[in-house]
Coordinates of C-alpha atoms in Angstrom, one line a residue:
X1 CA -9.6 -0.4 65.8
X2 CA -8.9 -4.2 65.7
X3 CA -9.5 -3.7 61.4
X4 CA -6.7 -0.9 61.9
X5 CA -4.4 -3.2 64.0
X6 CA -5.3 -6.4 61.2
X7 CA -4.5 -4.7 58.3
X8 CA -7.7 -4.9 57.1
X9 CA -9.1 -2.2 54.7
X10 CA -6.0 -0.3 54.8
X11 CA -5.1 1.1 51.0
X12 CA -1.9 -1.3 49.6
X13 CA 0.7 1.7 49.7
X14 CA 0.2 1.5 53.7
X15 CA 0.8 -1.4 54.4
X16 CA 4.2 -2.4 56.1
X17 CA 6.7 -4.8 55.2
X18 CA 4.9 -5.2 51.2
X19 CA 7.0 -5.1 48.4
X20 CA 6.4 -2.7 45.5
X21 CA 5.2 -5.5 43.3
X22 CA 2.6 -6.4 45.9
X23 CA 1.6 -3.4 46.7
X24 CA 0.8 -3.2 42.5
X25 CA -0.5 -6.8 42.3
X26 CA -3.3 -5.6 45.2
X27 CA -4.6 -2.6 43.5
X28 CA -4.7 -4.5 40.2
X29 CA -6.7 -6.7 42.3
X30 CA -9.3 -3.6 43.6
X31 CA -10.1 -2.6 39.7
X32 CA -9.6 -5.6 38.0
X33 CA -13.4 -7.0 38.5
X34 CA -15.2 -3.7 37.9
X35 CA -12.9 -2.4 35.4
X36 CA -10.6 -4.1 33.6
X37 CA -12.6 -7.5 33.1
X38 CA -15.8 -5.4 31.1
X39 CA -13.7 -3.0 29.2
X40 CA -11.0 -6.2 27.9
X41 CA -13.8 -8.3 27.4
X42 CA -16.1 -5.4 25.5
X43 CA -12.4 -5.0 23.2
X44 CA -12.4 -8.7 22.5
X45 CA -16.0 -9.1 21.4
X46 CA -15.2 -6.0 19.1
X47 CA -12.0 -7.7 17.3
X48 CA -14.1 -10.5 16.9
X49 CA -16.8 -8.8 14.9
X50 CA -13.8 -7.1 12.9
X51 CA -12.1 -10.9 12.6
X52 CA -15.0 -12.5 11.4
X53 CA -16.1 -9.5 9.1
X54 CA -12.5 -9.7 7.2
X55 CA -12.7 -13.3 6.7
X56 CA -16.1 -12.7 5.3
X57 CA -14.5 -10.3 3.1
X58 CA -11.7 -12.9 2.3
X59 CA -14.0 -15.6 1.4
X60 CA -16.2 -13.4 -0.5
X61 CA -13.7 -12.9 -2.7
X62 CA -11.6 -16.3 -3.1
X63 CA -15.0 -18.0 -3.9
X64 CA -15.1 -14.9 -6.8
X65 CA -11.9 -15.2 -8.1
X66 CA -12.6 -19.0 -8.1
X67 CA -15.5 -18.6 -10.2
X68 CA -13.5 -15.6 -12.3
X69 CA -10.8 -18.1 -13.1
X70 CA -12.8 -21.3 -14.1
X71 CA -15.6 -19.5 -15.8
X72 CA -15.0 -15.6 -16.4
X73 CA -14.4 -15.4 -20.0
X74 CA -11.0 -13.5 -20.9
X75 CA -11.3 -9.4 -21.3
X76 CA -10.7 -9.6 -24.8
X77 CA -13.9 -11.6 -25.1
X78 CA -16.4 -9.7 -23.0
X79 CA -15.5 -6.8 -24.4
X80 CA -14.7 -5.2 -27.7
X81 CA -10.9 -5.5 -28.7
X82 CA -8.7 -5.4 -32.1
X83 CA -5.4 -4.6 -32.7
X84 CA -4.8 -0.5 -33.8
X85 CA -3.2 -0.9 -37.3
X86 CA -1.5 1.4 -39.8
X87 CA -3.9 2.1 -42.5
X88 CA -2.3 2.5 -45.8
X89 CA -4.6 5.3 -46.5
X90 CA -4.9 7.3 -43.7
X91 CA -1.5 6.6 -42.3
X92 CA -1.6 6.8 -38.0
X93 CA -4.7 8.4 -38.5
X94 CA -6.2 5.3 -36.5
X95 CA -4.3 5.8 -33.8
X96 CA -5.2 8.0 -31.1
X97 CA -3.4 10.5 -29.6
X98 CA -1.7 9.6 -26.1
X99 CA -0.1 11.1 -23.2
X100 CA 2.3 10.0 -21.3
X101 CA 3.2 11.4 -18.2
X102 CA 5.7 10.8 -15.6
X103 CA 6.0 12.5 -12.3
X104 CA 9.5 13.1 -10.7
X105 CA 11.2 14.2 -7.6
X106 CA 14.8 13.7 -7.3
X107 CA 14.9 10.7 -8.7
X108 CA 18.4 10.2 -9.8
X109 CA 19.0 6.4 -9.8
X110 CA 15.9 5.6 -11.8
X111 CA 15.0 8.8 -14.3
X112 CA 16.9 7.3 -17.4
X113 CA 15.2 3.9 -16.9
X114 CA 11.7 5.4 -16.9
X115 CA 12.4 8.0 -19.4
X116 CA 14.0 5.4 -22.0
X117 CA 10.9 2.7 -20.6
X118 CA 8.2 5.7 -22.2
X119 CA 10.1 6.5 -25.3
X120 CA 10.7 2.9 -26.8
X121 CA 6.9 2.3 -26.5
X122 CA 6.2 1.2 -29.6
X123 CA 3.0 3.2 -30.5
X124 CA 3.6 5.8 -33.6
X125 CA 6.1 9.0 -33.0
X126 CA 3.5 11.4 -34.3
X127 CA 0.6 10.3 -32.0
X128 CA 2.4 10.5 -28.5
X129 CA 3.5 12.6 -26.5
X130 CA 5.8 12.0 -23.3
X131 CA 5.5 14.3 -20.9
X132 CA 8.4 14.5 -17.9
X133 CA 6.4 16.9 -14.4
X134 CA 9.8 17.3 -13.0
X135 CA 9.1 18.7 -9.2
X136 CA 13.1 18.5 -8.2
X137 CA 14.4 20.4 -5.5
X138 CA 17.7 19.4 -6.7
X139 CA 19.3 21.5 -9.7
X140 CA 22.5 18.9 -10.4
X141 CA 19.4 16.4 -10.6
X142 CA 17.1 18.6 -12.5
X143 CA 19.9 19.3 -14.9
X144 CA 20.4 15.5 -15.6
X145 CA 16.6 14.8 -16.2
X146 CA 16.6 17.7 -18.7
X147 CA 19.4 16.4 -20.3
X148 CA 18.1 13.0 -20.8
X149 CA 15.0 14.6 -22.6
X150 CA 16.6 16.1 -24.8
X151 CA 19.0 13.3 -26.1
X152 CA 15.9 11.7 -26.5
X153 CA 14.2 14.5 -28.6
X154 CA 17.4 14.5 -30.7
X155 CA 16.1 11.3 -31.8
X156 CA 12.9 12.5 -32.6
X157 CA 10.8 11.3 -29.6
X158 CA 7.8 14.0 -29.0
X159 CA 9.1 14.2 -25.5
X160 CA 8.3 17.8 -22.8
X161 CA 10.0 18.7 -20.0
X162 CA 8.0 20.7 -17.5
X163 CA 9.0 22.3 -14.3
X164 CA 6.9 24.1 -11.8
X165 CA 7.3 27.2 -9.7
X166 CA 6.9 25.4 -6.6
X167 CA 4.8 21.5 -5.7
X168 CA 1.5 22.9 -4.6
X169 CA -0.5 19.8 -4.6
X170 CA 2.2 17.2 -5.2
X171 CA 2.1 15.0 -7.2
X172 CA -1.6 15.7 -7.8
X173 CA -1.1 19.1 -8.9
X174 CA 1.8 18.0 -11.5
X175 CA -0.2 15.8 -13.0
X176 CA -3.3 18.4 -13.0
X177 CA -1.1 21.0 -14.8
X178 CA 0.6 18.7 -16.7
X179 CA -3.2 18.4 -18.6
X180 CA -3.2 22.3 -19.0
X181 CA -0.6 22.6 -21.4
X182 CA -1.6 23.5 -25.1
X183 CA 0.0 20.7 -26.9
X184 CA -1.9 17.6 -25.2
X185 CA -5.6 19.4 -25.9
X186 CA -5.8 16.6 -29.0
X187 CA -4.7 13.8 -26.3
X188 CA -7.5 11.4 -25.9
X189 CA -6.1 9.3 -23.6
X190 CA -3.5 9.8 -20.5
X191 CA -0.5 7.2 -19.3
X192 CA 1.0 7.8 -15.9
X193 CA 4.4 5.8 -15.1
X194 CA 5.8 6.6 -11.8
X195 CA 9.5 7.5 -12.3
X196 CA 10.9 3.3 -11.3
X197 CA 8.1 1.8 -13.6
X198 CA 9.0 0.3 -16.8
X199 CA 6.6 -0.9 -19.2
X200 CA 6.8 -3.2 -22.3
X201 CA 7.2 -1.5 -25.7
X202 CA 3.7 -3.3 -26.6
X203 CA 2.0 -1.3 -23.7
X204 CA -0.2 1.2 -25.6
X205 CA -1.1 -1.5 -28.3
X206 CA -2.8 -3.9 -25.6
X207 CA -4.3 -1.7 -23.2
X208 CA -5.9 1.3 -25.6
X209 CA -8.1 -1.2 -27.3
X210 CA -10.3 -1.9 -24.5
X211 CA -10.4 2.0 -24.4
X212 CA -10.6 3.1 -27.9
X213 CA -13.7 0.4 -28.7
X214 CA -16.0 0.5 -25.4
X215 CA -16.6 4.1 -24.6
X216 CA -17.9 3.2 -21.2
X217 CA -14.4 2.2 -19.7
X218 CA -12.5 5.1 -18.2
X219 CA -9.0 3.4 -16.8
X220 CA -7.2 0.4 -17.6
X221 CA -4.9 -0.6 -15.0
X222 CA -1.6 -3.1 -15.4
X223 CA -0.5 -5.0 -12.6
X224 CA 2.9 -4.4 -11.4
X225 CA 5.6 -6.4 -11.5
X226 CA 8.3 -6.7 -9.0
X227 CA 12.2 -6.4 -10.4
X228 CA 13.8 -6.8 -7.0
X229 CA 11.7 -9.2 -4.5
X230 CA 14.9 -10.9 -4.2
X231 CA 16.6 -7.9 -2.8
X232 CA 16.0 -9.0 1.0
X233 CA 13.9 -10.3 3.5
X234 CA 11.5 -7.0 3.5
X235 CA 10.8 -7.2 -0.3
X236 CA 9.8 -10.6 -0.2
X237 CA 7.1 -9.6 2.6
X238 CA 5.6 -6.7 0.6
X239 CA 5.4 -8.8 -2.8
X240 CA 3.6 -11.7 -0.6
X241 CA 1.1 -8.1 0.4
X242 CA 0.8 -6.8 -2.7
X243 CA 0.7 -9.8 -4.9
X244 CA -2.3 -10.4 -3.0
X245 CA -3.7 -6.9 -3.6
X246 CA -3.3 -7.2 -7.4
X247 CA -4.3 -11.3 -8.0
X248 CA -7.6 -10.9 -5.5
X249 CA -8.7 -7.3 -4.5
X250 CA -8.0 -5.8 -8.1
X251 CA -9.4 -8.4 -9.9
X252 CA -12.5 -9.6 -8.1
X253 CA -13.1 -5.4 -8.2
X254 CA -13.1 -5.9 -11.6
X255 CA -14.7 -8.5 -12.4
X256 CA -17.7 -7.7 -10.0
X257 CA -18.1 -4.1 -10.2
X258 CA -16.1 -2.5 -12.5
X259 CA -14.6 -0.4 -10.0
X260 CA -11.3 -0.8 -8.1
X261 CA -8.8 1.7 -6.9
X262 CA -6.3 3.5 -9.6
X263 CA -2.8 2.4 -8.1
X264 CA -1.6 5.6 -9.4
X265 CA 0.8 4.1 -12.2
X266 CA 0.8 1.9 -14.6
X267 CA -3.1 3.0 -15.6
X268 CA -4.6 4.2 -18.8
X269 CA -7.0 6.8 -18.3
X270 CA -9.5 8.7 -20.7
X271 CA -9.2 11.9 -20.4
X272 CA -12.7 12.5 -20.6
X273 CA -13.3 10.4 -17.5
X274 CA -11.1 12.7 -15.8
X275 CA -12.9 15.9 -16.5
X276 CA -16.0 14.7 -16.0
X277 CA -14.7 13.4 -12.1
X278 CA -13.7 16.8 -11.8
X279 CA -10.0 16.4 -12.3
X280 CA -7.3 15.8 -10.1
X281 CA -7.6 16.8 -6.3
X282 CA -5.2 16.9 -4.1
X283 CA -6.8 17.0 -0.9
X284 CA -5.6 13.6 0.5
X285 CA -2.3 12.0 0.2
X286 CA -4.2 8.8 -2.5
X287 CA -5.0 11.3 -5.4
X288 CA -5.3 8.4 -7.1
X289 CA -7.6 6.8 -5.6
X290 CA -10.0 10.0 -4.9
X291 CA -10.1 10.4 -8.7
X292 CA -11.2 6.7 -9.3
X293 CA -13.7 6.8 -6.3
X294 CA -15.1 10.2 -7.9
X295 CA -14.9 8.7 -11.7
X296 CA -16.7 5.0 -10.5
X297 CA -19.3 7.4 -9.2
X298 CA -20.2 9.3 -12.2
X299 CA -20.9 5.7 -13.7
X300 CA -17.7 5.2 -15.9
X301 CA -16.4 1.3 -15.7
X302 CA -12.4 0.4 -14.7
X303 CA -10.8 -3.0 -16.1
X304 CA -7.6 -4.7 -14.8
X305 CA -5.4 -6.3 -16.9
X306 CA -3.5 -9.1 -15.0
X307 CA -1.7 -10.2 -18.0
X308 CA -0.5 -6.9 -18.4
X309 CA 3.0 -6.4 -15.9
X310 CA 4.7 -3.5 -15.7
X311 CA 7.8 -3.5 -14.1
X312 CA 8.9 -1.6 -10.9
X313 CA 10.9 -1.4 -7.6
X314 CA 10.0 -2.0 -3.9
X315 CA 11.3 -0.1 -1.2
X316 CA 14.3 -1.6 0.1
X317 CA 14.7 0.4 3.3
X318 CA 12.5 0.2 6.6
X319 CA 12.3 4.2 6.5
X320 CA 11.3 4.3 2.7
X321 CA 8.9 1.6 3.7
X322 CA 7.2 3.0 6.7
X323 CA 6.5 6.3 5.0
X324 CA 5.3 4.2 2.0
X325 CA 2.7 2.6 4.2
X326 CA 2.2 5.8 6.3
X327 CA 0.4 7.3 2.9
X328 CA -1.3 4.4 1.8
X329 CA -2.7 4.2 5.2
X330 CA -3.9 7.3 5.9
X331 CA -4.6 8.6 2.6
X332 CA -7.8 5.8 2.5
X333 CA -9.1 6.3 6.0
X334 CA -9.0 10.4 5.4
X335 CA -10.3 10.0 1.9
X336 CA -13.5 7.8 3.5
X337 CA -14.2 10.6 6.1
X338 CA -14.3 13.0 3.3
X339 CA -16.5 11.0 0.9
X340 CA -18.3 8.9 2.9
X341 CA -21.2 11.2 2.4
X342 CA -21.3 12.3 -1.2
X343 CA -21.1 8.0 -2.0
X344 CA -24.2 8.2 -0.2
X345 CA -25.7 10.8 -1.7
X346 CA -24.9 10.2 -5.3
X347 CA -27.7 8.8 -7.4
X348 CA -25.7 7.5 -10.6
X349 CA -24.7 4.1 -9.5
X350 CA -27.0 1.4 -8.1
X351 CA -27.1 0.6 -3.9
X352 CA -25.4 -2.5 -3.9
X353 CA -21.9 -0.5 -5.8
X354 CA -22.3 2.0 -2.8
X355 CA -22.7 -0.4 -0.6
X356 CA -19.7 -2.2 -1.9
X357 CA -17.5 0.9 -1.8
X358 CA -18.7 2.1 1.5
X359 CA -18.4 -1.1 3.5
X360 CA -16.1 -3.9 0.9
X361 CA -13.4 -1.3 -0.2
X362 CA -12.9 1.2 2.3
X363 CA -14.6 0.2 5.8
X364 CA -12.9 -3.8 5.6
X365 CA -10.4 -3.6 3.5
X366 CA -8.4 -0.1 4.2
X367 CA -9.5 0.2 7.8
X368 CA -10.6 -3.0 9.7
X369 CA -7.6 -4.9 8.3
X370 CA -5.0 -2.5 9.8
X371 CA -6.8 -2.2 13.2
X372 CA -7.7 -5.9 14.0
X373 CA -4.4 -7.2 13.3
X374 CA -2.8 -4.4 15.6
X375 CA -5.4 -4.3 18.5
X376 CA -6.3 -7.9 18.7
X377 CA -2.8 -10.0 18.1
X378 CA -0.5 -7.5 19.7
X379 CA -2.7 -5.6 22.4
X380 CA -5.6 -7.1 23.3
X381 CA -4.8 -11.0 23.2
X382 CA -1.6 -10.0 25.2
X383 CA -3.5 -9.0 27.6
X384 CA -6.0 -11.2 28.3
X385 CA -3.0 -13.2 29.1
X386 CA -2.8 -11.3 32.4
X387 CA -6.6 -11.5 33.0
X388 CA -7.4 -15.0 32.1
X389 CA -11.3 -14.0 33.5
X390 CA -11.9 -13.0 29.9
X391 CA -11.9 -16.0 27.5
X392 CA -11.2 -15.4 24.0
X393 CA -12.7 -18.4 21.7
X394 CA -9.9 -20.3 20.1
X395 CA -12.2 -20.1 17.0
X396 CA -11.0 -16.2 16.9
X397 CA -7.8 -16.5 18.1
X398 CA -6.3 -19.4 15.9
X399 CA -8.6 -20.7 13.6
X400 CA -10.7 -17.9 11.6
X401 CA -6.5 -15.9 12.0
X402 CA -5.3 -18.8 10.0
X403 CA -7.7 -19.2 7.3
X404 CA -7.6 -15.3 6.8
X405 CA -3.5 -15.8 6.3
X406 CA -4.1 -18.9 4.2
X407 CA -6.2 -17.2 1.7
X408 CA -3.7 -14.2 1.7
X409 CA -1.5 -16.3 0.4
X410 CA -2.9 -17.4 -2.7
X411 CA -1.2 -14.6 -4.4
X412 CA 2.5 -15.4 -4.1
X413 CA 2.9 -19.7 -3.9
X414 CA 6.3 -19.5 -4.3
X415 CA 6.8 -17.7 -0.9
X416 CA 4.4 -20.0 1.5
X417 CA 7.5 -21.0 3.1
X418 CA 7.7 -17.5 4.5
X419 CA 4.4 -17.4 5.7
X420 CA 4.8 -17.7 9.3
X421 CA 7.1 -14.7 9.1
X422 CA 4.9 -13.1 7.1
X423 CA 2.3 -12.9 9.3
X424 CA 5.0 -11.8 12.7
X425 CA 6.2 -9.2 10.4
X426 CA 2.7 -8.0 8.9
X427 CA 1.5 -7.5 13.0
X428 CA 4.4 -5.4 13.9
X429 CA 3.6 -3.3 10.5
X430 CA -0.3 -3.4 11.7
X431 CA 1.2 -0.5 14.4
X432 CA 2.3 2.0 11.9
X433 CA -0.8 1.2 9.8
X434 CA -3.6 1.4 12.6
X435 CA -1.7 4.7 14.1
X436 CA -1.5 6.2 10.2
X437 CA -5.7 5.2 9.8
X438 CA -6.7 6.8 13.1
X439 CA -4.5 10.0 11.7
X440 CA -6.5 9.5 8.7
X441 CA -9.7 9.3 10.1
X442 CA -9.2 12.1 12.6
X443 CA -8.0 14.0 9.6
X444 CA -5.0 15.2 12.4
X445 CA -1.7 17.1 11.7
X446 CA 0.2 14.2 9.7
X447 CA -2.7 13.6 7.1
X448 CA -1.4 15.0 4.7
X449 CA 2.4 14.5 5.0
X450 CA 3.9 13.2 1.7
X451 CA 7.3 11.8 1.7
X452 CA 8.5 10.2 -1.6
X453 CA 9.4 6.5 -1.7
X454 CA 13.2 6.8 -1.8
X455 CA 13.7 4.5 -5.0
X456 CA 17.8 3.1 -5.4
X457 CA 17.5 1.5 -9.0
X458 CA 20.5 -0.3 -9.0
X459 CA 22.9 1.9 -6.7
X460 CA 23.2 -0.9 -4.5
X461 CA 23.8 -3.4 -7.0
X462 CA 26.5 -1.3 -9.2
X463 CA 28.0 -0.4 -5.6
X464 CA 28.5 -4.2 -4.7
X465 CA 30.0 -4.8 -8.1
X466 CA 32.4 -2.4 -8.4
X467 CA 35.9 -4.2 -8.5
X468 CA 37.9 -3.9 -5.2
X469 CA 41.0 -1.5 -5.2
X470 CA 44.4 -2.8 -5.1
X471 CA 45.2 -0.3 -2.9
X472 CA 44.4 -0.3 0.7
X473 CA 41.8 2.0 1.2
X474 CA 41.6 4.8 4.1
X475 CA 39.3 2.9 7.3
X476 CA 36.1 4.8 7.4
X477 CA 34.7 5.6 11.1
X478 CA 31.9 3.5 12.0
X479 CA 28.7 5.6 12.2
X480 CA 25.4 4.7 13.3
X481 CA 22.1 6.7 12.3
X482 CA 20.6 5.5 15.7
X483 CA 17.9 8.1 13.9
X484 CA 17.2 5.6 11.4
X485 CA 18.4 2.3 12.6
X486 CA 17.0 2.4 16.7
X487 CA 12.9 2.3 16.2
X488 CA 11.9 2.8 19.8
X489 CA 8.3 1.9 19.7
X490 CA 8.7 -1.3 18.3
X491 CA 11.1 -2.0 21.1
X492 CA 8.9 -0.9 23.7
X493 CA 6.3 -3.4 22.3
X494 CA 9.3 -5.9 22.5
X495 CA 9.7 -5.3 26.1
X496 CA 5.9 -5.6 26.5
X497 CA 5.3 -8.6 24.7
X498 CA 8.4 -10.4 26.8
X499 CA 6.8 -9.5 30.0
X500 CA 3.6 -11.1 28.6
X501 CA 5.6 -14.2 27.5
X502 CA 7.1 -14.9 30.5
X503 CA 3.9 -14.6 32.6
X504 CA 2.1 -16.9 29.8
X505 CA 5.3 -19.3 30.6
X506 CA 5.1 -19.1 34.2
X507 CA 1.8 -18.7 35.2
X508 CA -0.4 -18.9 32.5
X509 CA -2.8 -21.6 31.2
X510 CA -3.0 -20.3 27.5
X511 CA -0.1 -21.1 26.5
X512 CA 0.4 -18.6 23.7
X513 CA 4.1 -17.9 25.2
X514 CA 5.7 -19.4 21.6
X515 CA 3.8 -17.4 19.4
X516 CA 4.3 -14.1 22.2
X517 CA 8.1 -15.3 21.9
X518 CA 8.7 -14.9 18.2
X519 CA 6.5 -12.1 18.1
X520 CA 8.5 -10.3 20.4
X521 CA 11.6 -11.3 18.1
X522 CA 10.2 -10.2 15.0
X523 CA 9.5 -6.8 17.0
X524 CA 13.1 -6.9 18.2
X525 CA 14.6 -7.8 14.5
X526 CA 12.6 -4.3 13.5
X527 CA 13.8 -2.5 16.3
X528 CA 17.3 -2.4 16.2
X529 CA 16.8 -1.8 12.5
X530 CA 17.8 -5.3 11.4
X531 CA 15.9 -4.9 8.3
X532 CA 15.5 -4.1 5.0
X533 CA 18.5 -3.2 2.6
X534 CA 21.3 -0.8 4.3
X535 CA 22.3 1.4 1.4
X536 CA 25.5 1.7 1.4
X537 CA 27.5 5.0 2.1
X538 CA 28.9 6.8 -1.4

């Protein structure tokens, strides 16, 4: 009775006169020891593995490209190359027959680049063929691209324009169709541009070399290069991202192994290669890279070409963007669940290349990456702010973070001074990417969504050149898409991360309320759709 009279042992929510955040702060209290301390601290021990086996990774391969850069002798000298000449004999007879093939959908501000890119290559008329896998829902659209083709067969370009009866496998089953046709059966080798890439006339003559004289290679891959990372803010962070990808990851793949992922452009393949792999497959949203993973495992060698740029375009909008990384998110972590086992299994390549595939190229690198920079720096950190029982080391909290973000860097020097926001911008982006893996993974409803990167050429820039009427024009209503321009999630995180903040400020002895405070503005900037090019209205 006297307990009863006390207060004692009576549950929080009974207690008179106790406010609602008291009442909270008690039962907190009552789990916090034999709940939330083991389960935070069993989540930070687990981001620590994944930190320290991605900085492995990342040293692993800057001591490589290191060595490939000093040492490494050129790919013209470790393997066979010479120029494909004219014979005065035989004629073109020396040069082998090539296909090119570019996939569309609705791609009205960049089809005449792309189609004019492929036809001024400068490899001869009567040994290519260009081949346009139109998928367009839109007829004005579809009208235009066939248009195109045929000014350009006018000039006596060996160009095709093929439709389909409906996209059944996307872009994999164009391109798998695209091979059916009678008129590429003398093709040796396949060239697939997506519809904003542009390559160099002298294309065909650098690349098939390395083809045409070592059998054993089945894809030569160009890097890409970037015509507007000056657009805004958002290009600038994916060419920091990808620059890396193609300088580091591509190479050192190459250099190692032979074996890196097709980026699905911008590659040469033998044809051969790709009916031995079994063709193209379009059970994943990264048909690309399920045909290279199936082709590395039947023994055929991949070279990259980093002297070789081909010119293309970044999303400039934060919807194009997230469905961008949506696909190359998932598509990896989904293709992994399905292969996992046959890499295993297969008996043509040696146990350190499986090894490397399993654990280097898919397990780090498509899927640790994504969920260590999500769970650790924007959930579980955070919260160990509120329990300060759990220690984090500052070794995995600031140290190994920084070095892995210094040697990302490597890849684009001229944009260190973005760095810092780099990394605040590449967390909040962790979200979509960890959330599009675990979809992967789980092989759940969105796995297989495609959405094609919305590509704007140079809409915007025409649009901002066009001379100002004299006239005054009719005011326009403002309009906001709150659809596209209001991202609720990363506000939620926002309010989250404030509340952290402010408790780290208050009451905390970490002191990690600056880095929580800018974090929470980068997740704020993204939010209210402060990012990213707004394309104008037509």
């Amino acid at each position: 009775m006297a307990d009863i009279i006390s207060g004692e042992n009576k549950s929080p929510e009974l207690i008179p006169g106790t406010t609602a955040m008291t009442q909270f702060g008690m039962l907190l209290e009552l789990v916090k020891a034999p709940l939330i301390v083991p389960v935070l601290q069993f989540a930070v021990y687990v981001c620590l593995v994944m930190t320290v086996m991605l900085f492995v990774e990342r040293v692993y391969m800057g001591v490589v490209i290191v060595l490939v850069r000093l040492f490494w002798k050129k790919p013209e000298e470790r393997y066979k190359w010479q120029p494909i000449q004219k014979d005065m004999e035989t004629g073109n007879l020396l040069f082998p027959n090539v296909l090119i093939q570019i996939p569309m959908f609705n791609e009205k501000e960049v089809y005449k680049i792309s189609i004019g890119a492929a036809c001024s290559l400068s490899w001869p008329t009567d040994r290519l063929v260009i081949q346009v896998l139109d998928d367009s829902t839109d007829h004005s659209i579809k009208e235009m691209i066939e248009k195109e083709c045929q000014r350009w067969a006018s000039k006596g370009v060996n160009i095709r324009y093929q439709i389909r009866e409906n996209r059944a496998g996307y872009k994999a089953g164009a391109l798998k169709e695209g091979l059916t046709h009678d008129y590429v059966k003398d093709c040796k080798y396949v060239t697939i541009f997506d519809a904003d890439f542009r390559p160099e006339p002298d294309f065909l003559q650098r690349a098939i070399p390395f083809l045409e004289f070592n059998p054993k290679i089945a894809l030569v891959q160009a890097r890409w290069r970037f015509v507007n990372s000056n657009e805004c803010l958002l290009t600038r962070m994916q060419e920091m991202s990808l620059d890396y990808h193609f300088t580091v990851e591509q190479e050192v793949g190459s250099a190692t192994h032979a074996f890196f992922g097709f980026n699905g452009t911008s590659g040469v393949w033998r044809i051969a290669a790709i009916n031995e792999a079994g063709g193209w497959k379009d059970r994943t949203t990264v048909e690309d890279m399920d045909l290279a993973v199936r082709a590395g495992l039947q023994g055929w060698k991949f070279l990259y070409l980093g002297d070789l740029q081909v010119k293309s375009e970044l999303p400039s909008t934060f919807k194009a963007f997230c469905y961008q990384q949506h696909r190359w998110s998932c598509g990896p972590a989904n293709l992994f669940r399905k292969m996992v086992l046959e890499i295993i299994r297969t008996k043509k390549v040696t146990v350190w290349k499986k090894v490397y595939v399993i654990y280097s190229f898919f397990l780090v690198r498509k899927i640790i990456a994504h969920m260590v920079t999500f769970f650790f720096f924007c959930v579980v950190l955070p919260l160990t702010i509120l329990v300060p029982e759990v220690e984090v080391p500052p070794w995995g909290a600031i140290c190994i973070p920084c070095m892995i973000t210094i040697l990302n860097s490597v890849g684009t020097p001229r944009s260190l001074h973005l760095l810092f926001y780099w990394i605040l911008f590449e967390n909040v982006m962790s979200f979509h990417r960890t959330k599009a893996t675990i979809i992967g993974l789980l092989d759940a409803k969105r796995s297989n969504e495609w959405v094609v990167t919305e590509k704007l050429g140079d809409s915007i820039k025409n649009k901002k050149s066009k001379p100002k009427p004299t006239s005054t024009p009719t005011p326009k209503k403002f309009k906001i898409n709150f659809g596209d321009r209001i991202h609720l999630t990363e506000l939620g995180f926002a309010v989250f991360l404030s509340f952290i903040g402010c408790y780290d400020l208050m009451y905390g002895r970490r002191r990690y309320f600056v880095y929580i405070f800018l974090q929470v503005i980068t997740f704020l900037i993204v939010g209210v759709g402060y990012v990213g090019t707004v394309v104008p209205s037509s």
